[in-house]
Short mmCIF file of C-alpha atoms in Angstrom, two decimals:
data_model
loop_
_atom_site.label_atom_id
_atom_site.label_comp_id
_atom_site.label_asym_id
_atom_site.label_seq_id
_atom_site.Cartn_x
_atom_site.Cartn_y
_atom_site.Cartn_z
CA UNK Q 1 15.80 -21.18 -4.53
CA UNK Q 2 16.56 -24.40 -3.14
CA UNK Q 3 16.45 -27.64 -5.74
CA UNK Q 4 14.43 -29.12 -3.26
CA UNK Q 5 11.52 -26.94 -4.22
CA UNK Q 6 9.66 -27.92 -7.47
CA UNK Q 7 9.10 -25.26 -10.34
CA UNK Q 8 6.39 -22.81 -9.86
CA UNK Q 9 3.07 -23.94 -12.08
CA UNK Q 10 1.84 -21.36 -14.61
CA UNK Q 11 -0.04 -18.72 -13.37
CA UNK Q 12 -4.30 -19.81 -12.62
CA UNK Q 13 -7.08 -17.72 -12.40
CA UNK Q 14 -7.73 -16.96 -8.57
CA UNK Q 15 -9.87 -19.63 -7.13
CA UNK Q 16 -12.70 -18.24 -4.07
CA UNK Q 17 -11.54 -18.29 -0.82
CA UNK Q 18 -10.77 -21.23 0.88
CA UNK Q 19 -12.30 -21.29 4.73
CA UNK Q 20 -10.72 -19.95 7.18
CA UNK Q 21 -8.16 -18.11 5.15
CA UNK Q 22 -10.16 -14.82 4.53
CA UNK Q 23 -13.90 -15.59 6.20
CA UNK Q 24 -15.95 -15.30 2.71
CA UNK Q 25 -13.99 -12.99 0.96
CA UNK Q 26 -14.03 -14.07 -2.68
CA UNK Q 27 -11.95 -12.89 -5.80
CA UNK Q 28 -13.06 -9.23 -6.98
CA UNK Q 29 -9.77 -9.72 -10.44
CA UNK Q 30 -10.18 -11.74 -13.30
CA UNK Q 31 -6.71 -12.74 -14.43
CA UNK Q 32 -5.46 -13.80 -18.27
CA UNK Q 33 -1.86 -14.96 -18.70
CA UNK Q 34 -1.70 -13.99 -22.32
CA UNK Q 35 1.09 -11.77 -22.80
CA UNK Q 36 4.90 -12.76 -24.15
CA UNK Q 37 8.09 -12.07 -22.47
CA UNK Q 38 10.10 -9.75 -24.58
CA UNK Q 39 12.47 -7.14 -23.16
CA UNK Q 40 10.68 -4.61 -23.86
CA UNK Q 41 7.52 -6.22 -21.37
CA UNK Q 42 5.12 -3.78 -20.05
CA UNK Q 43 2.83 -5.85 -18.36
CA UNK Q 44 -0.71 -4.76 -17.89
CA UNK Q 45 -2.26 -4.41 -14.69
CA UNK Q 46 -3.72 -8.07 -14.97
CA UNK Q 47 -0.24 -9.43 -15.84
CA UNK Q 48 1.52 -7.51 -13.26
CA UNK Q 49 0.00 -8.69 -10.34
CA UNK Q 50 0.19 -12.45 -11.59
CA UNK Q 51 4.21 -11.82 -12.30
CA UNK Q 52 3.85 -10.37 -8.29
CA UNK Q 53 2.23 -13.73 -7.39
CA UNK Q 54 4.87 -16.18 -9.10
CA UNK Q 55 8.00 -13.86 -7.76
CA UNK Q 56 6.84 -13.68 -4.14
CA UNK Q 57 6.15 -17.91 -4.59
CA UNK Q 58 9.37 -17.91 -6.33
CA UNK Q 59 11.50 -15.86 -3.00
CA UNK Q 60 9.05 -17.72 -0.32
CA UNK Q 61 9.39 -21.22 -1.54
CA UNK Q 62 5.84 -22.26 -0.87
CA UNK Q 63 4.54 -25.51 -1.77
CA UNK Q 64 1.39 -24.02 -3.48
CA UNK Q 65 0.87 -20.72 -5.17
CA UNK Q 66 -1.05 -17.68 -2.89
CA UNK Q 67 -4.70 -17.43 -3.37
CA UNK Q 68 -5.46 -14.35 -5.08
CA UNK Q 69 -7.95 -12.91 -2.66
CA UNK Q 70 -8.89 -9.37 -3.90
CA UNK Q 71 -6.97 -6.69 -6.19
CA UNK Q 72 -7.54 -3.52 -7.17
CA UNK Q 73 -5.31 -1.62 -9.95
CA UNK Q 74 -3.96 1.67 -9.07
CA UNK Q 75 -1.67 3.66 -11.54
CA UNK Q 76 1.56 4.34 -10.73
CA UNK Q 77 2.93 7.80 -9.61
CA UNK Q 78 6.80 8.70 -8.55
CA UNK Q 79 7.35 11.04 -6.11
CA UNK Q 80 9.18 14.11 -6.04
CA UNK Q 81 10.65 15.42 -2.58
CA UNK Q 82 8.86 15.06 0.60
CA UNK Q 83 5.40 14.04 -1.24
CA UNK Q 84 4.21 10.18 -0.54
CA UNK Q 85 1.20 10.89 1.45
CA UNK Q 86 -0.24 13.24 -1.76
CA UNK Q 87 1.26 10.29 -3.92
CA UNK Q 88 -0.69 7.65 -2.48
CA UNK Q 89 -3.67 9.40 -2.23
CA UNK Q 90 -3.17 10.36 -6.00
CA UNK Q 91 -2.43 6.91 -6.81
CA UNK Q 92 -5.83 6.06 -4.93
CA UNK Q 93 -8.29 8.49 -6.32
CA UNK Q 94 -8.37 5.92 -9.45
CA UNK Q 95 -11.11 4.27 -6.94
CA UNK Q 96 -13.26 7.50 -8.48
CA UNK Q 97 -12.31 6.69 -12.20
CA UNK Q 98 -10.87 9.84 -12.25
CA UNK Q 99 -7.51 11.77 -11.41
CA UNK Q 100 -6.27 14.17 -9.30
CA UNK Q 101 -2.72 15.64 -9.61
CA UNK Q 102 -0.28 16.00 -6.72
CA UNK Q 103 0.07 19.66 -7.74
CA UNK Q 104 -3.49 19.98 -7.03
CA UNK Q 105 -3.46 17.89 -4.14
CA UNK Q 106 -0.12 19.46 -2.36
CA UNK Q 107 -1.88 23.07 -3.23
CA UNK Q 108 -4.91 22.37 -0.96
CA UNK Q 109 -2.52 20.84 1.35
CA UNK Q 110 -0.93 24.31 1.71
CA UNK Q 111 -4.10 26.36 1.90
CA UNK Q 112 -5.55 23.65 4.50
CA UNK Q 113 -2.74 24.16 6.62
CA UNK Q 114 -1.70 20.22 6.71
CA UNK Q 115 1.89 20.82 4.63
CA UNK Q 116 4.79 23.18 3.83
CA UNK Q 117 6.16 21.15 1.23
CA UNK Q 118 4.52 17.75 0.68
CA UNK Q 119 5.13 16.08 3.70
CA UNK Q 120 1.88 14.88 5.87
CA UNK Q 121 2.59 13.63 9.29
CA UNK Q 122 -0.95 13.46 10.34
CA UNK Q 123 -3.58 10.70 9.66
CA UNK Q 124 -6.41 13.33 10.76
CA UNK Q 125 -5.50 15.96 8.34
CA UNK Q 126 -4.83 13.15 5.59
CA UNK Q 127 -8.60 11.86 5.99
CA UNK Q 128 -9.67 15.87 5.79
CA UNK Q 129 -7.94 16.15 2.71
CA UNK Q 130 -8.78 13.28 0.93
CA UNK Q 131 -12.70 14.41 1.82
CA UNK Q 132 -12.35 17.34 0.47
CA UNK Q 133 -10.59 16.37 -3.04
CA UNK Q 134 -12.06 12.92 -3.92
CA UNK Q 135 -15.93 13.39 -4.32
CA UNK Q 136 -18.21 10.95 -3.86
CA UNK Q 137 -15.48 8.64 -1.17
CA UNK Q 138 -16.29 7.76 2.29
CA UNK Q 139 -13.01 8.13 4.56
CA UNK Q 140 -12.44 5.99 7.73
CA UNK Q 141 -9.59 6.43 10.12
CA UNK Q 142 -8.52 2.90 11.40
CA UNK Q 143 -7.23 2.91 14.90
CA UNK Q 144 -4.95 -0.38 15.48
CA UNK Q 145 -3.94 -1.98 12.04
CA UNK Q 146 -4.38 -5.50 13.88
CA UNK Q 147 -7.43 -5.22 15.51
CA UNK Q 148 -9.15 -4.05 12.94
CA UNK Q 149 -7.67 -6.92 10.15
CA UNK Q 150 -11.26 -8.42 9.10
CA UNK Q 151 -12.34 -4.79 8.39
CA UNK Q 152 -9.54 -4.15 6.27
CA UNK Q 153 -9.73 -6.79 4.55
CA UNK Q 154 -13.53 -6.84 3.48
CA UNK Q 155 -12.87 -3.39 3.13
CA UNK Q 156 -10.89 -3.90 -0.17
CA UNK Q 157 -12.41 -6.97 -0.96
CA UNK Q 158 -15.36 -4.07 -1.57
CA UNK Q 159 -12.95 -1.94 -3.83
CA UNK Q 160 -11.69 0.12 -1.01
CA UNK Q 161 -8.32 1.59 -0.58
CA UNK Q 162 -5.94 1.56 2.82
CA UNK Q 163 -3.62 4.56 2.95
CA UNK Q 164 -1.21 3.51 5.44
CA UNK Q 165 1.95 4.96 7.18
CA UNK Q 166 5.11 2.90 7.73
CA UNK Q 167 8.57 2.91 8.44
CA UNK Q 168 10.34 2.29 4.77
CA UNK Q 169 13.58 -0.01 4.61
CA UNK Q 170 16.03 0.84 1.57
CA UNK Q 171 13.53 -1.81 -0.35
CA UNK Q 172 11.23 0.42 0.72
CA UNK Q 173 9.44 -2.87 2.58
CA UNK Q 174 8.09 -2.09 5.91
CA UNK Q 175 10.80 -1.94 8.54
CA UNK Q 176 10.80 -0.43 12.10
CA UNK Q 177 13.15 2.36 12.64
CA UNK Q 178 10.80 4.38 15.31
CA UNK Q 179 9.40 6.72 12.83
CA UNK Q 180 12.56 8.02 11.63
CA UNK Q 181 11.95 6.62 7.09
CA UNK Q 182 8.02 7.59 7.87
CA UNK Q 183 6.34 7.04 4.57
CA UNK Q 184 3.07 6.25 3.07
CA UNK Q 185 1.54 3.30 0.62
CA UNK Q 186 -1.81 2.45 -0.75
CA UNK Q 187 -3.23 -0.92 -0.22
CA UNK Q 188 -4.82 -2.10 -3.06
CA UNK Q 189 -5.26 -5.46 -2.45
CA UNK Q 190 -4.71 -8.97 -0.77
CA UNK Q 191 -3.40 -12.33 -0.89
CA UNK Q 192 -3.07 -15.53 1.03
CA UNK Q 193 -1.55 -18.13 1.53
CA UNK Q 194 -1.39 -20.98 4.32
CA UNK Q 195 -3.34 -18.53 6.59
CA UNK Q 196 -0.72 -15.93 5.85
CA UNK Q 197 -1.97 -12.62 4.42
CA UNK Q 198 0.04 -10.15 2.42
CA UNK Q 199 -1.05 -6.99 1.38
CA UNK Q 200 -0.32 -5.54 -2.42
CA UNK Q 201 0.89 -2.16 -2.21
CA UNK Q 202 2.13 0.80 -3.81
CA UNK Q 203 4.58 3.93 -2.99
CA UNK Q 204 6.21 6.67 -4.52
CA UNK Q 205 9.76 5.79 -4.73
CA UNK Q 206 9.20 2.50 -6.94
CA UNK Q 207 6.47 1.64 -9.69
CA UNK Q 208 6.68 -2.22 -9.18
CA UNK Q 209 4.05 -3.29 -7.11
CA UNK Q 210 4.47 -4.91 -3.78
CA UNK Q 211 4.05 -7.36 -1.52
CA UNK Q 212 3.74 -6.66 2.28
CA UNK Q 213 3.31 -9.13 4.95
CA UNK Q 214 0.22 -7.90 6.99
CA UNK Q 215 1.81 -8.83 10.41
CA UNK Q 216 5.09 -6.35 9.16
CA UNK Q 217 3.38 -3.80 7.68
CA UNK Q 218 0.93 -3.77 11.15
CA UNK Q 219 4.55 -3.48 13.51
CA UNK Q 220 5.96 -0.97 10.88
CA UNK Q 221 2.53 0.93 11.55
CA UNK Q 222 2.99 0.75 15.51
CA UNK Q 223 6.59 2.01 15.84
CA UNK Q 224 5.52 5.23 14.68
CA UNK Q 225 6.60 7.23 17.34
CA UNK Q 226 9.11 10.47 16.32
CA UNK Q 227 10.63 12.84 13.99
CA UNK Q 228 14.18 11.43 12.73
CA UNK Q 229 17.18 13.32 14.03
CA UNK Q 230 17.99 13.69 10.62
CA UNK Q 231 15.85 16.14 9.54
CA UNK Q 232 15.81 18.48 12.53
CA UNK Q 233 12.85 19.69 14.28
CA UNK Q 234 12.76 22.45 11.65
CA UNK Q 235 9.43 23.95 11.75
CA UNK Q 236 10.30 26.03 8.67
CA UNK Q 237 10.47 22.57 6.46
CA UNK Q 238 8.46 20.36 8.29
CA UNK Q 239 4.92 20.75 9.58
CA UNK Q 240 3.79 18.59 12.46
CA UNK Q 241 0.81 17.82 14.07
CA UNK Q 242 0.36 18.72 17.73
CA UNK Q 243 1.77 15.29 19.44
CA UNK Q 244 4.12 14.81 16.71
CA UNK Q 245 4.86 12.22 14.69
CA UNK Q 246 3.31 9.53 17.79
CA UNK Q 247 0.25 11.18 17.84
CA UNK Q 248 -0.59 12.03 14.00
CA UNK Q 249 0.55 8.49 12.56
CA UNK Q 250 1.40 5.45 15.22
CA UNK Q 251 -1.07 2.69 14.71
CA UNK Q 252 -3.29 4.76 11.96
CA UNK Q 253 -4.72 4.31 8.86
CA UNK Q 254 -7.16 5.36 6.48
CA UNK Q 255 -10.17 3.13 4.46
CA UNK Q 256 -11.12 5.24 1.41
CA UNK Q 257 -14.07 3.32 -0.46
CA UNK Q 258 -16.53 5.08 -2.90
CA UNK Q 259 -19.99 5.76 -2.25
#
């Protein structure tokens, strides 16, 4: 970090909204810095996200600390193989207080006819599943990541959860590579920060929660559009949706928020 740039302040408690940065949506965490530093640190889910905070002001240089807007814990779950849809929705069901296992979760897959192995290239038969395995959860399919930003947002200011596919770099960060690393995260919460908003997420292949710039994560979203080369169009490992990868995941999402 530059010199230039003073030292980061301790970590606050989130402070509302300010206008114009989130249009009335207020803190849903209550955050305690209380816990040492030792190498063996396991934060908890209060400390983790304020660690999140002072690393992404840390790597963006910002003159002030983001605003915590809203956050929502989620526990975290690697995945094994072709699985990060069932992953993130696994990760997600904690909105119920309760668990569901991706065992149980890529076994209805199967007998629904959405997966061979894990892998779910269609937003449609994502929302059907998640219906049928998390009781008591309305499901909304968002069409257009952008358009639909104030929704999202008060969405999980409500304790909702966005299940979202993107294109994953090597970070795993949102990149845009046509469709070719598709993956999927859950949104658990928000942050701004001079009218910028990132989105706190998690995915299978790493348990540190992250931080996603909404614009990114939104173009990630929209370049959606094939099956990488890579894998073949091997209908014996791979089940697609009619349309392909374009139709069953560019510029989707899913809203899951308990009734």
């Amino acid at each position: 970090m530059s010199s230039n740039i003073p030292a980061p302040p301790p970590p606050v408690l989130p402070k509302p909204c300010t206008p114009g940065c989130c249009d009335e949506v207020t803190s849903t965490a209550h955050l305690k810095s209380k816990h040492k530093i030792t190498s063996f640190y396991k934060p908890s889910a209060e400390q983790e996200l304020i660690d999140t905070r002072q690393r992404l002001w840390d790597l963006e240089g910002w003159k002030e600390p983001p605003l915590l807007t809203v956050y929502q814990y989620l526990p975290s779950i690697l995945q094994e193989g072709p699985q990060c849809g069932l992953v993130a929705l696994a990760m997600a069901a904690a909105i119920t207080r309760s668990s569901i296992s991706v065992q149980v979760l890529l076994s209805e897959a199967q007998s629904r006819g959405f997966s061979y192995q894990g892998e779910m290239f269609s937003v449609d038969d994502m929302a059907s599943l998640a219906q049928a395995t998390l009781p008591g959860v309305s499901v909304k399919i968002i069409d257009g990541l952008q358009d639909n930003r104030d929704t999202v947002v008060h969405s999980l200011a409500q304790g909702a959860i966005l299940l979202v596919p993107y294109d994953a770099d090597r970070n795993h960060e949102p990149c845009c590579r046509k469709g070719h690393k598709a993956h999927w995260a859950a949104v658990c919460g928000a942050l701004v920060c001079s009218n910028r908003c990132l989105l706190a997420a998690r995915q299978g292949k790493s348990r540190r929660l992250m931080l996603w710039d909404y614009g990114q994560l939104t173009e990630s979203n929209n370049n959606l559009i094939e099956f990488s080369p890579e894998r073949g169009e091997d209908s014996s490992k791979y089940l697609l949706p009619p349309g392909g990868v374009r139709a069953g995941l560019c510029g989707r999402a899913l809203i899951l928020q308990q009734c």
